[in-house]
Every structure is written in C-alpha cells, then in structure tokens.
Backbone as numpy.savetxt, mean C-alpha at the origin, in Angstrom:
# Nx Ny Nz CAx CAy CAz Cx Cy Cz
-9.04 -13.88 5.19 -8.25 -12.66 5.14 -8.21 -12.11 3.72
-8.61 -10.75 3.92 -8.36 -10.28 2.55 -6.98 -8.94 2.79
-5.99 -9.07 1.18 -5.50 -7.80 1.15 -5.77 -7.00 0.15
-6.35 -5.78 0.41 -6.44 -4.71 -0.24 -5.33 -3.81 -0.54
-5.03 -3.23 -2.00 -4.22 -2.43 -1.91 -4.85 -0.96 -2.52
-4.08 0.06 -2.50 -4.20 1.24 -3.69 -3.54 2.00 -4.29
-4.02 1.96 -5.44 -3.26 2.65 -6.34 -3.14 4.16 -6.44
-2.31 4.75 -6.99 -2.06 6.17 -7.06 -2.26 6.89 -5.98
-2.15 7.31 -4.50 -2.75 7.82 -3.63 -1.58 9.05 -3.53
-0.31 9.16 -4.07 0.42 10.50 -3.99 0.87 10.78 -5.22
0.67 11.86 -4.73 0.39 13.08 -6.28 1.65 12.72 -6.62
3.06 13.10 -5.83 4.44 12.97 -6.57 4.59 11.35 -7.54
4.00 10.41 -6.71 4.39 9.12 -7.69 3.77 9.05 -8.69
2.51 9.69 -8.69 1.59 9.43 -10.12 2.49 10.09 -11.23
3.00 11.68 -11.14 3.62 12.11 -11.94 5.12 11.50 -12.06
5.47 10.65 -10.90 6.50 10.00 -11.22 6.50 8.92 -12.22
5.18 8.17 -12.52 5.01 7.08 -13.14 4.46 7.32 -15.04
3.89 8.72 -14.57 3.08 9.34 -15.63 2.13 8.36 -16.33
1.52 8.70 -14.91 0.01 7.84 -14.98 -1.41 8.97 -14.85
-2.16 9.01 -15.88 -3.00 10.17 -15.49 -3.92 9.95 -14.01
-4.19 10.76 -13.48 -5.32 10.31 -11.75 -6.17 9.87 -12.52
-6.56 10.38 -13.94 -8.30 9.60 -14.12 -8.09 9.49 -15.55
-8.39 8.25 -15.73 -7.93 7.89 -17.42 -9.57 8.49 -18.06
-9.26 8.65 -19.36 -10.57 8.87 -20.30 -11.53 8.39 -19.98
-12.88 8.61 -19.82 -14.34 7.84 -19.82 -14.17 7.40 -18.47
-13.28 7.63 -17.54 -13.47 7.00 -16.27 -13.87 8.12 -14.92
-13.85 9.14 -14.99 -14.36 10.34 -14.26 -14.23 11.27 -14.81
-14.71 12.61 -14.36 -14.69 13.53 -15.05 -14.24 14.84 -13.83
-13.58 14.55 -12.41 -12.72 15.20 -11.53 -11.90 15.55 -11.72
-10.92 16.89 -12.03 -9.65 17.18 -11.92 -9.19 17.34 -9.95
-10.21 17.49 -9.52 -9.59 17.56 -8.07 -9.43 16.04 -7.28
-8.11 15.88 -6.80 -7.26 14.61 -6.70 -8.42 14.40 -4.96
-8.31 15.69 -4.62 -9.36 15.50 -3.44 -11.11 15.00 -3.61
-11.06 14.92 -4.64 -12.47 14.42 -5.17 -12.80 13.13 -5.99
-11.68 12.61 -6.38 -12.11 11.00 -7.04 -12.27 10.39 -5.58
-12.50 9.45 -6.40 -12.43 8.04 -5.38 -10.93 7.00 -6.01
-10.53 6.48 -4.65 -9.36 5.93 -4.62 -9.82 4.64 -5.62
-8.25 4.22 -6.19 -7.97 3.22 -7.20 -7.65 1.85 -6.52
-8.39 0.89 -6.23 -8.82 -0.09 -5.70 -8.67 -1.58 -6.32
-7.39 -2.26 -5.61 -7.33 -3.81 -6.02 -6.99 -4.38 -5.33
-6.91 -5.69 -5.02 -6.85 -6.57 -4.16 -5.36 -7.64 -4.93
-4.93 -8.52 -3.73 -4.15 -9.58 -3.62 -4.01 -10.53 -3.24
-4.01 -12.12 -4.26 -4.35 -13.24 -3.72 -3.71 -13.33 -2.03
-4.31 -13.84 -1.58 -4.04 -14.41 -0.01 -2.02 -15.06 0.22
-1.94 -16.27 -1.45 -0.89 -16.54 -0.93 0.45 -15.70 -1.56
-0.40 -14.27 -1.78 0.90 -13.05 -2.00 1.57 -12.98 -0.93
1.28 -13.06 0.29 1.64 -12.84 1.77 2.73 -13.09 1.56
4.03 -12.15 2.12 4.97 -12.68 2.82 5.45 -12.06 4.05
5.91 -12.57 5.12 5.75 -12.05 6.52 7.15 -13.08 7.21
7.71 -12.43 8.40 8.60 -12.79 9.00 10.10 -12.93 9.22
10.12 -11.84 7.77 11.33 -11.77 7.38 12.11 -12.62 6.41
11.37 -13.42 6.12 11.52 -14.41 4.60 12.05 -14.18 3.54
12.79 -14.94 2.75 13.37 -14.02 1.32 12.56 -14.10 0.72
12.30 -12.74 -0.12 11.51 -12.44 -1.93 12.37 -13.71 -3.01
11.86 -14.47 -3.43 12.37 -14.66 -4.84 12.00 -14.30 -5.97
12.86 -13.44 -6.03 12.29 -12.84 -7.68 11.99 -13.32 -8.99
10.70 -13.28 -8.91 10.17 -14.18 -10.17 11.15 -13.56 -11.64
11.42 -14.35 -11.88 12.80 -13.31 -13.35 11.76 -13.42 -14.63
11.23 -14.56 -14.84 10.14 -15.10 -15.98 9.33 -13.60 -16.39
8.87 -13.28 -14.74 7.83 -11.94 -15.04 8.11 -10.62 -15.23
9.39 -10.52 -15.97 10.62 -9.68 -16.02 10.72 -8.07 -15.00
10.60 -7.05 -15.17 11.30 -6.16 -14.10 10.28 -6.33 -13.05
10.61 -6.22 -12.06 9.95 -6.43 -10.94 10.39 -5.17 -9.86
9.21 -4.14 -9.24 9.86 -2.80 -8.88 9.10 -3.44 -7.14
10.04 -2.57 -6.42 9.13 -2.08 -4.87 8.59 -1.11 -5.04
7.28 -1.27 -3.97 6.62 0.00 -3.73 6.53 -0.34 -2.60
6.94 0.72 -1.42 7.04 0.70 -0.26 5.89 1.62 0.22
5.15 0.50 1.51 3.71 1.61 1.49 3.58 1.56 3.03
2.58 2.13 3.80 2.11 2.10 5.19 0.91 0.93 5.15
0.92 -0.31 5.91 -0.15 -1.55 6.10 -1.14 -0.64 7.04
-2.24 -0.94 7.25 -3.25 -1.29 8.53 -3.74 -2.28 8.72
-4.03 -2.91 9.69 -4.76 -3.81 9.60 -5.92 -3.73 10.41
-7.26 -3.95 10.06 -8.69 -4.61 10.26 -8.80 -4.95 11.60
-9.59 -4.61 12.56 -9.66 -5.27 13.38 -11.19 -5.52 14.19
-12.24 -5.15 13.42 -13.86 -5.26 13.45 -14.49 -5.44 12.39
-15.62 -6.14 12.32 -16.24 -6.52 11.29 -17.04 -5.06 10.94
-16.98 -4.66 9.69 -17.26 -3.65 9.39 -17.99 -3.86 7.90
-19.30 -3.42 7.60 -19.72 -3.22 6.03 -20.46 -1.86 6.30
-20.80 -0.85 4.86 -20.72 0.66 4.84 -20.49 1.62 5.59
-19.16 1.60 6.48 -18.51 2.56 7.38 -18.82 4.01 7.33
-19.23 4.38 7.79 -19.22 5.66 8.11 -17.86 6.47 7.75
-17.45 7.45 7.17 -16.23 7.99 7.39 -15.52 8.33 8.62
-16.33 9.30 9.42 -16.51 9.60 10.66 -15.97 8.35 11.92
-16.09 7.42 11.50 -16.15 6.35 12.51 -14.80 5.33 11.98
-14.77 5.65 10.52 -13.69 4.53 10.22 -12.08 4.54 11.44
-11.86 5.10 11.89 -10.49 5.08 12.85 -10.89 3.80 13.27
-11.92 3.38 13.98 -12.31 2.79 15.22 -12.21 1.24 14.62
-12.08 0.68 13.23 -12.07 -0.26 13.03 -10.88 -0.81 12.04
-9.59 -0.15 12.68 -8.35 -0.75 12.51 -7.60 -0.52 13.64
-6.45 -1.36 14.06 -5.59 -1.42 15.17 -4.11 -1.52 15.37
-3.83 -1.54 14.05 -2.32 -1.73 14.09 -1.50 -1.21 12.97
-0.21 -0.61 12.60 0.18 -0.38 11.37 1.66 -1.50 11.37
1.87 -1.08 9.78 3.16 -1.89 9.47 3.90 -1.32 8.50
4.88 -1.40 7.74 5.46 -0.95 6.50 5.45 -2.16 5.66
5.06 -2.02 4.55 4.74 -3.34 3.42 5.57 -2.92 2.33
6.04 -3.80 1.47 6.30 -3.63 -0.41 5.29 -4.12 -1.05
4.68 -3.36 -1.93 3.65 -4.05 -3.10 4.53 -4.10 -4.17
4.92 -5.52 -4.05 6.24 -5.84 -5.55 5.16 -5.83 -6.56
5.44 -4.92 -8.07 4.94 -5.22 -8.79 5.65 -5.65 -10.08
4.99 -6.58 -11.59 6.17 -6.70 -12.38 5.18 -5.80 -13.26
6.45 -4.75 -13.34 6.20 -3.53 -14.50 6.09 -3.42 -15.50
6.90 -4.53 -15.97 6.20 -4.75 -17.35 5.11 -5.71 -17.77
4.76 -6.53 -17.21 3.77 -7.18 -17.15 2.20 -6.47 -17.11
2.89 -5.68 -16.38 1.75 -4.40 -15.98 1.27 -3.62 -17.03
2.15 -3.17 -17.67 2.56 -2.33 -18.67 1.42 -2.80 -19.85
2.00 -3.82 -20.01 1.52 -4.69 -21.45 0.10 -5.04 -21.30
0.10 -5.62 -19.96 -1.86 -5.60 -19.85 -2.78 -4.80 -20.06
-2.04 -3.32 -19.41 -3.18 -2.19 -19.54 -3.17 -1.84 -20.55
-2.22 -1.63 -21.86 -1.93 -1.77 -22.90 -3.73 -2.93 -24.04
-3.22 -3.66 -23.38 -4.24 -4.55 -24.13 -5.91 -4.22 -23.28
-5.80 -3.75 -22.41 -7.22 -3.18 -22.15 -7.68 -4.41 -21.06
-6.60 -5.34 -20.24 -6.55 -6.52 -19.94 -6.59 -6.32 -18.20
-7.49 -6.81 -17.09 -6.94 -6.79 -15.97 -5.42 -6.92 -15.54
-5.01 -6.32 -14.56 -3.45 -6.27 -14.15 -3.59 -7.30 -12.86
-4.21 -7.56 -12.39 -4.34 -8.14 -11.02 -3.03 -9.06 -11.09
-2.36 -10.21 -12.19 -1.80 -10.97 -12.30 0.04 -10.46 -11.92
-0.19 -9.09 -12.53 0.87 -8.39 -11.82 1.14 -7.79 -10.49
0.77 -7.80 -9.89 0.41 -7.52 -8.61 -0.04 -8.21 -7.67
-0.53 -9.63 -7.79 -1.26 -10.63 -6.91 -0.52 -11.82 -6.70
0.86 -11.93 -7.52 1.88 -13.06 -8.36 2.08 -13.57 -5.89
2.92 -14.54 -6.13 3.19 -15.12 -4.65 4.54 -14.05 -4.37
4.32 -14.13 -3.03 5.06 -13.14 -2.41 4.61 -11.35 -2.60
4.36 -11.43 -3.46 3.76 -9.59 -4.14 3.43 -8.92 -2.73
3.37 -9.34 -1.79 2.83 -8.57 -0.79 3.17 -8.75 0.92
5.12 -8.14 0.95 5.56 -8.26 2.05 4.84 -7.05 3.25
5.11 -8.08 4.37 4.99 -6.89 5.52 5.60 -7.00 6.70
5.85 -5.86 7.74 7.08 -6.24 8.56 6.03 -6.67 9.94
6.57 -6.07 11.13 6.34 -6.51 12.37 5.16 -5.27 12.68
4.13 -6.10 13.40 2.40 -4.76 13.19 2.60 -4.36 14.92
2.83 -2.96 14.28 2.70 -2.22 15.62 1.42 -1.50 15.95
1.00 -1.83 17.11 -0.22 -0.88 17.83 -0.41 0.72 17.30
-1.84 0.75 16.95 -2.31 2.18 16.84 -1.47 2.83 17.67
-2.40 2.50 19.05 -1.76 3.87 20.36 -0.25 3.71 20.19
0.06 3.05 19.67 1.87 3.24 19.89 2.49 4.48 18.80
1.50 4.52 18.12 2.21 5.60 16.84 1.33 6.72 16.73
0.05 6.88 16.82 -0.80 7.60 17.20 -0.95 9.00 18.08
-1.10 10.36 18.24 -1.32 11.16 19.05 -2.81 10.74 19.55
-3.53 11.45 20.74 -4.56 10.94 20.99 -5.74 11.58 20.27
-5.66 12.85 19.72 -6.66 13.33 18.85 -6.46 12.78 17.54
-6.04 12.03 16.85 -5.44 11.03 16.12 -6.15 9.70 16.41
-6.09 8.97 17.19 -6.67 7.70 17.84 -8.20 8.20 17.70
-8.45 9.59 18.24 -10.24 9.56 18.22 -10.76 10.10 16.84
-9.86 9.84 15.70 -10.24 10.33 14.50 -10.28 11.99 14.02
-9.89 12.66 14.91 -10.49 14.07 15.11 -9.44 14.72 14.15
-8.11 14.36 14.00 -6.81 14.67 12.79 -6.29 13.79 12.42
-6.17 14.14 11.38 -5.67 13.23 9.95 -4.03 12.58 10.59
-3.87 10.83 10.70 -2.53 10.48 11.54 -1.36 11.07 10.06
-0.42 11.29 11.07 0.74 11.86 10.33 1.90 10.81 10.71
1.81 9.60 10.13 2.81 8.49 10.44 4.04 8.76 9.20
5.28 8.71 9.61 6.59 8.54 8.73 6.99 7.71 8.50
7.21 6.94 7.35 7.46 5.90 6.87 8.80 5.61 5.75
9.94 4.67 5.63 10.96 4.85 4.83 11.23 3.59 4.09
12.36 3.48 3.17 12.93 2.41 2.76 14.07 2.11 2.68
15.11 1.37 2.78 16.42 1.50 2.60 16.83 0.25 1.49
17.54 0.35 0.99 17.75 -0.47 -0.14 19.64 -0.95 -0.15
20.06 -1.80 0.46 21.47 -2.04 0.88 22.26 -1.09 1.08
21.42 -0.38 1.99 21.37 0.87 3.05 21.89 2.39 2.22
20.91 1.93 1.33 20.65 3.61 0.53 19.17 3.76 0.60
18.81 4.76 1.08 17.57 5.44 0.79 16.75 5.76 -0.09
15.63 4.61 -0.56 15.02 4.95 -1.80 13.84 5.74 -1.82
12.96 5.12 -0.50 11.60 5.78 -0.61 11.37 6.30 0.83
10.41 7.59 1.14 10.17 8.29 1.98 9.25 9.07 2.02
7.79 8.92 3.36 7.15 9.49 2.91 5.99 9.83 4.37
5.22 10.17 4.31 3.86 10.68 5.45 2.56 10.92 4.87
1.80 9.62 5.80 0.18 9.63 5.57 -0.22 10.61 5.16
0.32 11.82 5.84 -0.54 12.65 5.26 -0.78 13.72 3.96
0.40 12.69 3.65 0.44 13.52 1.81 -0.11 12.43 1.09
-1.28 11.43 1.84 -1.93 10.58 0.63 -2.65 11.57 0.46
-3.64 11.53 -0.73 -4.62 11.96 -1.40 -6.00 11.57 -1.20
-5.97 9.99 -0.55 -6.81 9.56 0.36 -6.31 9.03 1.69
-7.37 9.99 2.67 -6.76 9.45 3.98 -7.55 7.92 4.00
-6.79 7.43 5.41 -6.62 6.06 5.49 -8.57 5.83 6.29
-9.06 6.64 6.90 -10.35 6.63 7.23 -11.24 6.45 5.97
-11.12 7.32 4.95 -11.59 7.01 3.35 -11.43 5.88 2.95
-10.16 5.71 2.87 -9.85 4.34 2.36 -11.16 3.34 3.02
-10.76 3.32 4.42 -11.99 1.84 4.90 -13.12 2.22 4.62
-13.42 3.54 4.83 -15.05 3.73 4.61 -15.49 3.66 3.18
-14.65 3.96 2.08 -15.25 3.41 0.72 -14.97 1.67 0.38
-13.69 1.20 0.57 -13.79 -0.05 0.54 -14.86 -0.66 1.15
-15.49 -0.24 2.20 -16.64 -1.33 3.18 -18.04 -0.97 2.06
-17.92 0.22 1.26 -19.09 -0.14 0.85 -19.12 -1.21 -0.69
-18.01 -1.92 -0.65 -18.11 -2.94 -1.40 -17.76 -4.12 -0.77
-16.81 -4.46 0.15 -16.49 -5.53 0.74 -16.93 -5.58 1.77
-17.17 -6.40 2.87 -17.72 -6.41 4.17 -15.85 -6.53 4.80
-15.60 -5.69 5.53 -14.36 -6.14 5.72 -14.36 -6.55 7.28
-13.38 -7.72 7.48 -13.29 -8.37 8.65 -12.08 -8.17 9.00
-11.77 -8.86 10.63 -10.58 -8.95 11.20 -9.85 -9.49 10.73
-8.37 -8.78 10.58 -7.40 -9.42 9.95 -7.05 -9.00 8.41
-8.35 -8.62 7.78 -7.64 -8.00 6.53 -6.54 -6.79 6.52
-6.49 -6.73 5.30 -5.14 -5.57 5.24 -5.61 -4.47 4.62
-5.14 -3.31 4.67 -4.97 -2.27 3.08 -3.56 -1.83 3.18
-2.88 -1.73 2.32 -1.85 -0.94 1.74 -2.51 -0.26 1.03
-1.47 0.95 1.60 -2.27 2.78 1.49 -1.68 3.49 0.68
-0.89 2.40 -0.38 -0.39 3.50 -1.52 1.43 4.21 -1.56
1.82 4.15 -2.06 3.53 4.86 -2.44 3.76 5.73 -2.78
4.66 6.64 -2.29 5.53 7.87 -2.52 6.48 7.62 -3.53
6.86 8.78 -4.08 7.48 8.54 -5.22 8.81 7.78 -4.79
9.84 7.37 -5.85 11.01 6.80 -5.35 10.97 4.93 -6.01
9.90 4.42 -6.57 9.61 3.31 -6.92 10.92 2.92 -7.74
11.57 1.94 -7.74 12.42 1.33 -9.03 12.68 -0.56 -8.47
13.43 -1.00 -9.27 13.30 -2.36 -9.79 14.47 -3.23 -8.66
14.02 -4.27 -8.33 14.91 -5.18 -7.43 15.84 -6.12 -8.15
16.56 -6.99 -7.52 16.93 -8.06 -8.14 17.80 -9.03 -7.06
18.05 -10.36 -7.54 18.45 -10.97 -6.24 19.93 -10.88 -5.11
19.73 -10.45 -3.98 21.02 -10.44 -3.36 20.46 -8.92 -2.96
19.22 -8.03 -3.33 19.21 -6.72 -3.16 18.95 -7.13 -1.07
18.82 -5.95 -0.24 18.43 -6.60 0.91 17.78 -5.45 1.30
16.33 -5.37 1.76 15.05 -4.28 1.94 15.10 -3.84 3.29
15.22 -2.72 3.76 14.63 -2.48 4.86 13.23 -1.52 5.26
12.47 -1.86 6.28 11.52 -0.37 6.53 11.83 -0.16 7.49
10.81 1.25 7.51 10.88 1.81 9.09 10.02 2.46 9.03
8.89 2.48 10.13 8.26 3.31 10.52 7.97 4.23 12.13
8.13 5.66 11.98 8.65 6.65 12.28 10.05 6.33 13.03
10.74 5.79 12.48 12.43 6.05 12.51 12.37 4.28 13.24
11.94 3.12 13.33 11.78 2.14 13.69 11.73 1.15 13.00
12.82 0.58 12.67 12.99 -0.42 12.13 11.98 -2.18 11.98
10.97 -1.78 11.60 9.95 -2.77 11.08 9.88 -4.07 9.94
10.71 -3.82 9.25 10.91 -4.73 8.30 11.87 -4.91 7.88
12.54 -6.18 7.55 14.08 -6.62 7.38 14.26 -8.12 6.35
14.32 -8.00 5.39 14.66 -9.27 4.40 15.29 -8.62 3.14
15.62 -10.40 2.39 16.85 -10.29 1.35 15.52 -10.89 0.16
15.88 -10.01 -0.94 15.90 -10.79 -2.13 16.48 -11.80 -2.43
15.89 -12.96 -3.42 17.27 -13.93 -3.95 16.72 -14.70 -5.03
C-alpha cells in the first residue's frame, strides 16, 4: 500500500500559507490550470484508521491539520489515461494530513527534503471509505463531469475547514493519471487530494471531526 498526498491544490490555501504555486527555477506557468500537481508520499506506518487517538508528537513542535478528501485505488493501473482515470478508484473518505510546521518550515529553508514532516507515525488519519456510487451523480461515475463532493471539519465542534472537489486546481482524474506515470499504482493505495484554506495547529484533548457531504465520516481525540 502506498499513500500519496498533494500539495497546494487550492488557490485559497496557497495564499493562505503564502506559498508561491511555482517556486524559482521550478516552472515557468503562471496558470494554476497548467502546472502539474505537487507530489509526496507517506510512510505506510503514518496510517491511522478506526477512530484511534492522534498523539501529538510535542518534540516536533507545532503540529497543524489539513483536512482533505481520500480516494482510494482500486485497479492496477501504470500511465493512465486521463480520460479513463475515474474507472480506477472506488471509494472516498475524509483524511487529516497532520503536518509539523515548523519542522517543515526549517527544512525547506535549508534546501532539505520535508518528507520527515509529513510522513512522522500517525501523519495520515482517515475515516470510514464510502462507495463511489454512493456520493457520485451518474455522469460523474462515467467521468463525463468533474465530481463535486463536500467535505468539512469540526474542531470541538467549531468549524475550521470547508470545502468542494471542485475548487481543486487539480481534478482528482489528473491526480491518478499523472501519478501513474511515475508509480504503478495498485489496489488499496491512497491519494489525499489536497486542503482548503482554514489549516491551524492541534494539541492534546483537541477532538476532530469530518464529514463528507453532510455525513459524518470521521471521529477521534487528540492526546
């Protein structure tokens, strides 16, 4: 199993983070519809699933949510077609990509991979995986329009983050069809598809909820 995540995929969080879409020497696109998505992965035993508590690593000091939309994999797939990518995922979820921000901070700073911030154990909750056709319209299911899934967060039942597929910047068909032309991706992997603005910092005793389109999917405590 692999999890994939990505970075920057809505315009509001990038300027929330004031992160440029394309750093120096790395493209030369001003149209957000024309890069290619920001692409990293997460050790395996980031997983956390079932409603389990986060313990917040304190050592790796602030530690933020990013509340995103999961898919998951469900055919063996290498250089996907765009056109065709729908057909080889089956289920969604609502995830947090915990990251520690400053850790983060300081690496890219030094010109240093970040993976360590982002890949740490636990870094990568997810709730209960609901069926395509369950959330899906049917011209949607056959790829033909872009899915328009709603997705939220609640934070000891205040509202932090809120948001819809379809204000990524890359749709979720992109997503698989450029990832496959580097990974062979199989059943069971993941992607997290990126955060809406609203990101800030946890700590223990906080208690997370998701939901996707008004459905309560995910439910655990920090500690």
């Amino acid at each position: 199993m692999k999890i994939f995540a990505v970075g920057m995929n809505y315009a509001q969080h990038n300027k929330e983070i004031k992160t440029a879409l394309l750093q120096k020497g790395v493209g030369s696109s001003d149209n957000d519809s024309e890069r290619n998505p920001v692409i990293f992965t997460k050790a395996d035993s980031s997983l956390l699933k079932d409603g389990k508590p986060f313990f917040v690593p304190d050592f790796m000091g602030r530690i933020d949510y990013e509340t995103e939309v999961v898919v998951r994999i469900c055919r063996l797939g290498k250089s996907i077609p765009e056109q065709f990518a729908h057909r080889y995922y089956d289920a969604f979820t609502v995830g947090i990509d915990f990251t520690a921000r400053d850790m983060q901070k300081a690496l890219r700073e030094e010109g240093q991979p970040w993976e360590i911030a982002k890949g740490f154990d636990g870094a990568a909750v997810i709730g209960e995986w609901i069926p395509k056709e369950s959330v899906l319209n049917e011209q949607q299911m056959k790829g033909k329009e872009r899915p328009a899934v709603d997705f939220s967060m609640l934070m000891n039942g205040e509202l932090k983050q809120k948001g819809n597929t379809v204000e990524m910047l890359c749709s979720i068909d992109r997503l698989i069809s450029y990832i496959s032309q580097y990974f062979t991706l199989k059943t069971g992997d993941m992607i997290y598809t990126g955060t809406p603005v609203g990101v800030g910092p946890v700590k223990p005793d906080d208690h997370i909820e998701g939901f996707l389109n008004e459905k309560k999917i995910l439910d655990f405590w920090c500690r």
